[in-house]
PDB file of C-alpha atoms and ligand atoms in Angstrom:
ATOM      1  CA  MET A   1      32.132 -91.841  21.784  1.00  0.00           C
ATOM      2  CA  THR A   2      32.295 -88.598  19.816  1.00  0.00           C
ATOM      3  CA  PHE A   3      34.960 -87.672  17.282  1.00  0.00           C
ATOM      4  CA  ALA A   4      36.325 -84.191  16.684  1.00  0.00           C
ATOM      5  CA  THR A   5      35.441 -83.178  13.136  1.00  0.00           C
ATOM      6  CA  PRO A   6      37.752 -80.485  11.803  1.00  0.00           C
ATOM      7  CA  SER A   7      36.538 -77.376  10.041  1.00  0.00           C
ATOM      8  CA  LEU A   8      38.186 -77.349   6.617  1.00  0.00           C
ATOM      9  CA  ALA A   9      39.142 -74.173   4.757  1.00  0.00           C
ATOM     10  CA  PRO A  10      37.139 -74.042   1.488  1.00  0.00           C
ATOM     11  CA  THR A  11      39.650 -74.770  -1.265  1.00  0.00           C
ATOM     12  CA  THR A  12      39.813 -74.606  -5.063  1.00  0.00           C
ATOM     13  CA  LEU A  13      41.976 -76.990  -7.125  1.00  0.00           C
ATOM     14  CA  SER A  14      42.747 -77.128 -10.836  1.00  0.00           C
ATOM     15  CA  ALA A  15      44.200 -79.721 -13.195  1.00  0.00           C
ATOM     16  CA  LYS A  16      43.981 -80.624 -16.885  1.00  0.00           C
ATOM     17  CA  GLY A  17      41.338 -78.015 -17.704  1.00  0.00           C
ATOM     18  CA  LEU A  18      39.127 -78.815 -14.707  1.00  0.00           C
ATOM     19  CA  LEU A  19      38.399 -76.528 -11.778  1.00  0.00           C
ATOM     20  CA  LEU A  20      37.319 -78.164  -8.522  1.00  0.00           C
ATOM     21  CA  ARG A  21      35.656 -75.505  -6.376  1.00  0.00           C
ATOM     22  CA  PRO A  22      33.260 -75.393  -3.420  1.00  0.00           C
ATOM     23  CA  PHE A  23      29.557 -75.601  -4.340  1.00  0.00           C
ATOM     24  CA  ARG A  24      27.425 -72.419  -4.504  1.00  0.00           C
ATOM     25  CA  GLU A  25      23.670 -71.868  -4.272  1.00  0.00           C
ATOM     26  CA  SER A  26      23.719 -70.971  -7.975  1.00  0.00           C
ATOM     27  CA  ASP A  27      24.675 -74.611  -8.746  1.00  0.00           C
ATOM     28  CA  GLU A  28      21.162 -75.756  -7.802  1.00  0.00           C
ATOM     29  CA  PRO A  29      19.719 -76.017 -11.370  1.00  0.00           C
ATOM     30  CA  ALA A  30      22.719 -78.084 -12.558  1.00  0.00           C
ATOM     31  CA  VAL A  31      22.510 -80.315  -9.471  1.00  0.00           C
ATOM     32  CA  ALA A  32      18.745 -80.744  -9.979  1.00  0.00           C
ATOM     33  CA  GLU A  33      19.357 -81.914 -13.550  1.00  0.00           C
ATOM     34  CA  ALA A  34      22.080 -84.335 -12.423  1.00  0.00           C
ATOM     35  CA  LEU A  35      19.841 -85.789  -9.716  1.00  0.00           C
ATOM     36  CA  ARG A  36      17.451 -86.943 -12.433  1.00  0.00           C
ATOM     37  CA  ASP A  37      20.062 -89.514 -13.514  1.00  0.00           C
ATOM     38  CA  ALA A  38      19.178 -92.995 -12.298  1.00  0.00           C
ATOM     39  CA  ASP A  39      22.790 -94.096 -11.739  1.00  0.00           C
ATOM     40  CA  ILE A  40      23.671 -91.009  -9.684  1.00  0.00           C
ATOM     41  CA  LEU A  41      20.575 -91.555  -7.525  1.00  0.00           C
ATOM     42  CA  ARG A  42      21.277 -95.276  -7.276  1.00  0.00           C
ATOM     43  CA  TRP A  43      24.940 -95.159  -6.339  1.00  0.00           C
ATOM     44  CA  ALA A  44      25.997 -91.734  -5.198  1.00  0.00           C
ATOM     45  CA  THR A  45      23.538 -89.381  -3.520  1.00  0.00           C
ATOM     46  CA  GLY A  46      22.856 -90.601   0.021  1.00  0.00           C
ATOM     47  CA  SER A  47      19.591 -91.381   1.761  1.00  0.00           C
ATOM     48  CA  ALA A  48      18.748 -87.813   2.902  1.00  0.00           C
ATOM     49  CA  THR A  49      18.532 -86.740  -0.749  1.00  0.00           C
ATOM     50  CA  VAL A  50      16.618 -89.752  -1.999  1.00  0.00           C
ATOM     51  CA  ARG A  51      14.066 -89.462   0.844  1.00  0.00           C
ATOM     52  CA  ALA A  52      13.392 -85.775   0.042  1.00  0.00           C
ATOM     53  CA  PRO A  53      10.454 -84.870  -2.248  1.00  0.00           C
ATOM     54  CA  VAL A  54      11.728 -84.638  -5.843  1.00  0.00           C
ATOM     55  CA  PRO A  55      11.331 -80.811  -6.145  1.00  0.00           C
ATOM     56  CA  GLU A  56      13.408 -80.356  -2.974  1.00  0.00           C
ATOM     57  CA  ARG A  57      16.166 -82.879  -3.678  1.00  0.00           C
ATOM     58  CA  ALA A  58      18.710 -80.516  -5.211  1.00  0.00           C
ATOM     59  CA  ALA A  59      18.339 -77.978  -2.388  1.00  0.00           C
ATOM     60  CA  VAL A  60      18.684 -80.725   0.250  1.00  0.00           C
ATOM     61  CA  TRP A  61      21.728 -82.218  -1.492  1.00  0.00           C
ATOM     62  CA  LEU A  62      23.383 -78.838  -2.050  1.00  0.00           C
ATOM     63  CA  GLY A  63      22.723 -77.521   1.461  1.00  0.00           C
ATOM     64  CA  LEU A  64      24.420 -80.516   3.054  1.00  0.00           C
ATOM     65  CA  ARG A  65      27.438 -80.258   0.708  1.00  0.00           C
ATOM     66  CA  MET A  66      27.949 -76.506   1.159  1.00  0.00           C
ATOM     67  CA  ALA A  67      27.777 -76.925   4.951  1.00  0.00           C
ATOM     68  CA  GLY A  68      30.108 -79.930   4.877  1.00  0.00           C
ATOM     69  CA  TRP A  69      33.377 -77.965   4.924  1.00  0.00           C
ATOM     70  CA  ALA A  70      32.602 -76.879   8.500  1.00  0.00           C
ATOM     71  CA  THR A  71      32.328 -80.495   9.675  1.00  0.00           C
ATOM     72  CA  GLY A  72      35.124 -82.314   7.841  1.00  0.00           C
ATOM     73  CA  ASP A  73      33.504 -82.989   4.444  1.00  0.00           C
ATOM     74  CA  ALA A  74      35.228 -81.211   1.533  1.00  0.00           C
ATOM     75  CA  TRP A  75      32.720 -81.176  -1.342  1.00  0.00           C
ATOM     76  CA  PHE A  76      33.852 -79.909  -4.732  1.00  0.00           C
ATOM     77  CA  ALA A  77      31.891 -79.006  -7.852  1.00  0.00           C
ATOM     78  CA  ILE A  78      33.818 -80.416 -10.842  1.00  0.00           C
ATOM     79  CA  THR A  79      33.691 -77.715 -13.526  1.00  0.00           C
ATOM     80  CA  ASP A  80      35.364 -76.742 -16.789  1.00  0.00           C
ATOM     81  CA  GLU A  81      38.097 -74.225 -16.002  1.00  0.00           C
ATOM     82  CA  ALA A  82      37.521 -72.252 -19.226  1.00  0.00           C
ATOM     83  CA  THR A  83      33.720 -72.275 -19.568  1.00  0.00           C
ATOM     84  CA  GLY A  84      32.465 -72.996 -16.063  1.00  0.00           C
ATOM     85  CA  GLU A  85      30.381 -75.928 -17.359  1.00  0.00           C
ATOM     86  CA  PHE A  86      29.270 -78.169 -14.498  1.00  0.00           C
ATOM     87  CA  HIS A  87      30.558 -81.745 -14.823  1.00  0.00           C
ATOM     88  CA  GLY A  88      29.871 -83.336 -11.444  1.00  0.00           C
ATOM     89  CA  ALA A  89      30.685 -83.631  -7.760  1.00  0.00           C
ATOM     90  CA  LEU A  90      33.429 -85.071  -5.593  1.00  0.00           C
ATOM     91  CA  GLY A  91      33.584 -85.234  -1.811  1.00  0.00           C
ATOM     92  CA  VAL A  92      36.615 -85.894   0.380  1.00  0.00           C
ATOM     93  CA  ARG A  93      34.542 -86.821   3.422  1.00  0.00           C
ATOM     94  CA  GLU A  94      34.995 -87.752   7.055  1.00  0.00           C
ATOM     95  CA  VAL A  95      38.433 -86.115   7.185  1.00  0.00           C
ATOM     96  CA  ASN A  96      40.161 -87.334  10.364  1.00  0.00           C
ATOM     97  CA  ARG A  97      36.998 -89.045  11.705  1.00  0.00           C
ATOM     98  CA  LEU A  98      39.464 -91.907  11.913  1.00  0.00           C
ATOM     99  CA  PRO A  99      42.941 -90.495  12.561  1.00  0.00           C
ATOM    100  CA  ASP A 100      44.734 -89.449   9.346  1.00  0.00           C
ATOM    101  CA  GLN A 101      42.016 -90.922   7.121  1.00  0.00           C
ATOM    102  CA  ALA A 102      39.315 -89.751   4.730  1.00  0.00           C
ATOM    103  CA  VAL A 103      36.704 -91.315   2.422  1.00  0.00           C
ATOM    104  CA  VAL A 104      35.973 -90.163  -1.127  1.00  0.00           C
ATOM    105  CA  GLY A 105      32.897 -90.320  -3.370  1.00  0.00           C
ATOM    106  CA  TYR A 106      32.055 -88.862  -6.797  1.00  0.00           C
ATOM    107  CA  TRP A 107      29.636 -88.615  -9.692  1.00  0.00           C
ATOM    108  CA  VAL A 108      29.745 -87.104 -13.173  1.00  0.00           C
ATOM    109  CA  THR A 109      26.749 -85.873 -15.184  1.00  0.00           C
ATOM    110  CA  PRO A 110      25.708 -88.151 -18.066  1.00  0.00           C
ATOM    111  CA  ARG A 111      26.715 -85.624 -20.738  1.00  0.00           C
ATOM    112  CA  SER A 112      30.234 -85.194 -19.261  1.00  0.00           C
ATOM    113  CA  ARG A 113      31.085 -88.897 -18.930  1.00  0.00           C
ATOM    114  CA  GLY A 114      33.824 -90.684 -20.835  1.00  0.00           C
ATOM    115  CA  ARG A 115      36.196 -87.679 -20.991  1.00  0.00           C
ATOM    116  CA  GLY A 116      38.352 -88.394 -17.954  1.00  0.00           C
ATOM    117  CA  ALA A 117      36.580 -85.948 -15.624  1.00  0.00           C
ATOM    118  CA  ALA A 118      36.166 -88.445 -12.771  1.00  0.00           C
ATOM    119  CA  ARG A 119      39.717 -89.780 -13.052  1.00  0.00           C
ATOM    120  CA  THR A 120      41.269 -86.300 -13.132  1.00  0.00           C
ATOM    121  CA  ALA A 121      39.080 -84.969 -10.319  1.00  0.00           C
ATOM    122  CA  LEU A 122      39.765 -88.004  -8.120  1.00  0.00           C
ATOM    123  CA  ASP A 123      43.515 -87.965  -8.721  1.00  0.00           C
ATOM    124  CA  THR A 124      43.675 -84.201  -8.087  1.00  0.00           C
ATOM    125  CA  ALA A 125      41.560 -84.237  -4.911  1.00  0.00           C
ATOM    126  CA  ALA A 126      43.452 -87.246  -3.553  1.00  0.00           C
ATOM    127  CA  GLY A 127      46.788 -85.564  -4.240  1.00  0.00           C
ATOM    128  CA  TRP A 128      45.587 -82.517  -2.304  1.00  0.00           C
ATOM    129  CA  ALA A 129      44.225 -84.494   0.649  1.00  0.00           C
ATOM    130  CA  LEU A 130      47.354 -86.656   0.928  1.00  0.00           C
ATOM    131  CA  ALA A 131      49.791 -83.738   0.651  1.00  0.00           C
ATOM    132  CA  ALA A 132      51.350 -82.348   3.813  1.00  0.00           C
ATOM    133  CA  PRO A 133      49.728 -79.233   5.331  1.00  0.00           C
ATOM    134  CA  GLY A 134      52.976 -77.380   4.652  1.00  0.00           C
ATOM    135  CA  ASP A 135      52.395 -78.075   0.949  1.00  0.00           C
ATOM    136  CA  GLY A 136      48.777 -76.886   1.066  1.00  0.00           C
ATOM    137  CA  GLY A 137      47.238 -80.348   1.637  1.00  0.00           C
ATOM    138  CA  LEU A 138      45.173 -81.941   4.375  1.00  0.00           C
ATOM    139  CA  GLY A 139      47.937 -84.276   5.512  1.00  0.00           C
ATOM    140  CA  VAL A 140      45.834 -87.451   5.657  1.00  0.00           C
ATOM    141  CA  HIS A 141      47.660 -90.762   5.214  1.00  0.00           C
ATOM    142  CA  ARG A 142      44.904 -92.965   3.763  1.00  0.00           C
ATOM    143  CA  ILE A 143      41.872 -92.261   1.571  1.00  0.00           C
ATOM    144  CA  SER A 144      39.405 -95.057   0.885  1.00  0.00           C
ATOM    145  CA  LEU A 145      36.456 -95.470  -1.450  1.00  0.00           C
ATOM    146  CA  ASP A 146      33.885 -98.156  -2.089  1.00  0.00           C
ATOM    147  CA  HIS A 147      31.634 -99.055  -4.985  1.00  0.00           C
ATOM    148  CA  ALA A 148      29.165-101.819  -5.761  1.00  0.00           C
ATOM    149  CA  ARG A 149      31.003-104.635  -7.541  1.00  0.00           C
ATOM    150  CA  SER A 150      28.673-104.276 -10.497  1.00  0.00           C
ATOM    151  CA  ASN A 151      29.681-100.610 -10.929  1.00  0.00           C
ATOM    152  CA  VAL A 152      32.528-101.303 -13.361  1.00  0.00           C
ATOM    153  CA  ALA A 153      32.913 -97.642 -14.336  1.00  0.00           C
ATOM    154  CA  SER A 154      33.617 -96.617 -10.745  1.00  0.00           C
ATOM    155  CA  CYS A 155      36.121 -99.471 -10.375  1.00  0.00           C
ATOM    156  CA  ARG A 156      38.011 -98.224 -13.450  1.00  0.00           C
ATOM    157  CA  VAL A 157      38.006 -94.646 -12.161  1.00  0.00           C
ATOM    158  CA  ALA A 158      39.391 -95.785  -8.800  1.00  0.00           C
ATOM    159  CA  ALA A 159      42.174 -97.847 -10.351  1.00  0.00           C
ATOM    160  CA  ALA A 160      43.059 -95.075 -12.822  1.00  0.00           C
ATOM    161  CA  ALA A 161      43.479 -92.618  -9.920  1.00  0.00           C
ATOM    162  CA  GLY A 162      45.777 -94.936  -7.972  1.00  0.00           C
ATOM    163  CA  PHE A 163      43.239 -96.398  -5.541  1.00  0.00           C
ATOM    164  CA  ARG A 164      44.328-100.023  -5.152  1.00  0.00           C
ATOM    165  CA  LEU A 165      41.762-102.769  -4.689  1.00  0.00           C
ATOM    166  CA  GLU A 166      41.956-104.094  -1.120  1.00  0.00           C
ATOM    167  CA  GLY A 167      39.052-106.510  -0.926  1.00  0.00           C
ATOM    168  CA  VAL A 168      35.345-107.220  -1.030  1.00  0.00           C
ATOM    169  CA  MET A 169      32.882-106.022   1.611  1.00  0.00           C
ATOM    170  CA  ARG A 170      29.819-108.264   1.624  1.00  0.00           C
ATOM    171  CA  ASP A 171      26.412-106.528   1.351  1.00  0.00           C
ATOM    172  CA  PHE A 172      28.077-103.168   2.058  1.00  0.00           C
ATOM    173  CA  VAL A 173      26.076-101.075  -0.427  1.00  0.00           C
ATOM    174  CA  LYS A 174      22.317-100.668  -0.054  1.00  0.00           C
ATOM    175  CA  GLU A 175      20.510 -99.074  -2.978  1.00  0.00           C
ATOM    176  CA  PRO A 176      17.572 -96.732  -2.316  1.00  0.00           C
ATOM    177  CA  SER A 177      15.386 -99.631  -3.521  1.00  0.00           C
ATOM    178  CA  GLY A 178      16.670-101.685  -0.585  1.00  0.00           C
ATOM    179  CA  ARG A 179      18.717-104.061  -2.759  1.00  0.00           C
ATOM    180  CA  ARG A 180      22.095-104.886  -1.248  1.00  0.00           C
ATOM    181  CA  HIS A 181      25.374-105.357  -3.137  1.00  0.00           C
ATOM    182  CA  ASP A 182      28.825-106.603  -2.310  1.00  0.00           C
ATOM    183  CA  ALA A 183      31.323-103.738  -2.666  1.00  0.00           C
ATOM    184  CA  HIS A 184      34.952-103.294  -3.593  1.00  0.00           C
ATOM    185  CA  LEU A 185      37.109-101.434  -1.073  1.00  0.00           C
ATOM    186  CA  HIS A 186      39.887 -99.363  -2.675  1.00  0.00           C
ATOM    187  CA  ALA A 187      42.417 -97.064  -1.007  1.00  0.00           C
ATOM    188  CA  ARG A 188      45.337 -94.785  -1.824  1.00  0.00           C
ATOM    189  CA  LEU A 189      48.040 -94.048   0.736  1.00  0.00           C
ATOM    190  CA  ALA A 190      50.333 -91.049   0.969  1.00  0.00           C
ATOM    191  CA  THR A 191      53.232 -93.511   0.693  1.00  0.00           C
ATOM    192  CA  ASP A 192      51.944 -95.329  -2.421  1.00  0.00           C
ATOM    193  CA  HIS A 193      54.051 -95.090  -5.552  1.00  0.00           C
ATOM    194  CA  PRO A 194      52.314 -95.212  -8.969  1.00  0.00           C
ATOM    195  CA  GLU A 195      51.964 -98.852 -10.118  1.00  0.00           C
TER     196      GLU A 195
HETATM  197  C1  COA B 201      31.490 -93.691 -12.547  1.00  0.00           C
HETATM  198  C2  COA B 201      31.564 -92.299 -13.162  1.00  0.00           C
HETATM  199  C3  COA B 201      31.877 -91.299 -12.050  1.00  0.00           C
HETATM  200  C4  COA B 201      32.681 -92.270 -14.240  1.00  0.00           C
HETATM  201  O1  COA B 201      32.862 -90.908 -14.654  1.00  0.00           O
HETATM  202  P1  COA B 201      33.664 -90.554 -16.022  1.00  0.00           P
HETATM  203  O2  COA B 201      34.056 -89.118 -15.936  1.00  0.00           O
HETATM  204  O3  COA B 201      32.868 -90.981 -17.179  1.00  0.00           O
HETATM  205  O4  COA B 201      34.947 -91.487 -15.908  1.00  0.00           O
HETATM  206  P2  COA B 201      36.339 -91.233 -16.696  1.00  0.00           P
HETATM  207  O5  COA B 201      36.025 -90.665 -18.050  1.00  0.00           O
HETATM  208  O6  COA B 201      37.253 -90.456 -15.808  1.00  0.00           O
HETATM  209  O7  COA B 201      36.878 -92.708 -16.898  1.00  0.00           O
HETATM  210  C5  COA B 201      37.934 -93.271 -16.094  1.00  0.00           C
HETATM  211  C6  COA B 201      38.116 -94.714 -16.489  1.00  0.00           C
HETATM  212  O8  COA B 201      36.889 -95.425 -16.289  1.00  0.00           O
HETATM  213  C7  COA B 201      36.496 -96.042 -17.521  1.00  0.00           C
HETATM  214  N1  COA B 201      35.023 -95.982 -17.613  1.00  0.00           N
HETATM  215  C8  COA B 201      34.256 -94.878 -17.469  1.00  0.00           C
HETATM  216  N2  COA B 201      32.955 -95.224 -17.630  1.00  0.00           N
HETATM  217  C9  COA B 201      32.944 -96.557 -17.905  1.00  0.00           C
HETATM  218  C10 COA B 201      31.913 -97.489 -18.157  1.00  0.00           C
HETATM  219  N3  COA B 201      30.611 -97.114 -18.159  1.00  0.00           N
HETATM  220  N4  COA B 201      32.253 -98.784 -18.366  1.00  0.00           N
HETATM  221  C11 COA B 201      33.554 -99.176 -18.334  1.00  0.00           C
HETATM  222  N5  COA B 201      34.582 -98.343 -18.089  1.00  0.00           N
HETATM  223  C12 COA B 201      34.270 -97.033 -17.881  1.00  0.00           C
HETATM  224  C13 COA B 201      37.146 -95.218 -18.602  1.00  0.00           C
HETATM  225  O9  COA B 201      37.302 -95.946 -19.812  1.00  0.00           O
HETATM  226  C14 COA B 201      38.467 -94.905 -17.969  1.00  0.00           C
HETATM  227  O10 COA B 201      39.269 -96.079 -18.019  1.00  0.00           O
HETATM  228  P3  COA B 201      40.811 -96.020 -18.452  1.00  0.00           P
HETATM  229  O11 COA B 201      41.508 -95.223 -17.362  1.00  0.00           O
HETATM  230  O12 COA B 201      41.199 -97.457 -18.471  1.00  0.00           O
HETATM  231  O13 COA B 201      40.823 -95.319 -19.764  1.00  0.00           O
HETATM  232  C15 COA B 201      30.229 -91.923 -13.847  1.00  0.00           C
HETATM  233  O14 COA B 201      29.885 -92.934 -14.777  1.00  0.00           O
HETATM  234  C16 COA B 201      29.084 -91.749 -12.854  1.00  0.00           C
HETATM  235  O15 COA B 201      28.914 -90.673 -12.297  1.00  0.00           O
HETATM  236  N6  COA B 201      28.272 -92.804 -12.640  1.00  0.00           N
HETATM  237  C17 COA B 201      27.097 -92.705 -11.740  1.00  0.00           C
HETATM  238  C18 COA B 201      27.458 -92.412 -10.285  1.00  0.00           C
HETATM  239  C19 COA B 201      28.508 -93.376  -9.750  1.00  0.00           C
HETATM  240  O16 COA B 201      28.487 -94.571 -10.036  1.00  0.00           O
HETATM  241  N7  COA B 201      29.403 -92.820  -8.928  1.00  0.00           N
HETATM  242  C20 COA B 201      30.411 -93.633  -8.260  1.00  0.00           C
HETATM  243  C21 COA B 201      29.796 -94.203  -7.010  1.00  0.00           C
HETATM  244  S1  COA B 201      30.934 -95.315  -6.192  1.00  0.00           S
END
């Protein structure tokens, strides 16, 4: 069975001093530096990137993310609105692969961590995706995310952005090393009210 994947209009969002914008080829050096971080590689890059030779990883990663908007994956560079400094990446993926749903993933560069970048980016992107098309959003009803149970930082980010914990998925995450982890499933609905 095949699913229709919508083409998404490249979009820019801003909140609390952050600018979330589509990736550009000129982001490659910043992405290459980020992909040297063990935790980003371990939890957040995907197998196509990890399988690529190290000198080609950033180009492989970036090419897939820039092309994603055409096939239902909205990938944003998280940047400083005033200086343009690159802080990380966030993808609202698989939009409408299941009706009215999307999946989100994110990472922040080591030097930008601990300043609320992930929480703000996740809350902002979720608000956009869950908003009605008439209000400039994607109109999805449910956005989910998962993280290895041991990834406490990601769990805190999810909760802080209103993604409620729904349960545990056994052996859901497989690290590039082959090690498997149980994962938390979190989701935020368009009808959720802040807790
Ligand atoms: C997880 C990650 C995205 C967090 O980014 P960040 O910008 O530092 O997170 P924030 O500053 O927005 O923090 C949000 C919350 O998480 C908490 N948090 C962040 N890092 C934490 C850590 N290492 N340990 C415990 N709590 C942490 C913050 O204290 C804050 O909690 P609060 O709302 O109760 O104050 C970042 O560490 C990262 O990129 N890690 C590697 C890749 C990864 O794991 N991606 C997620 C894959 S599921």
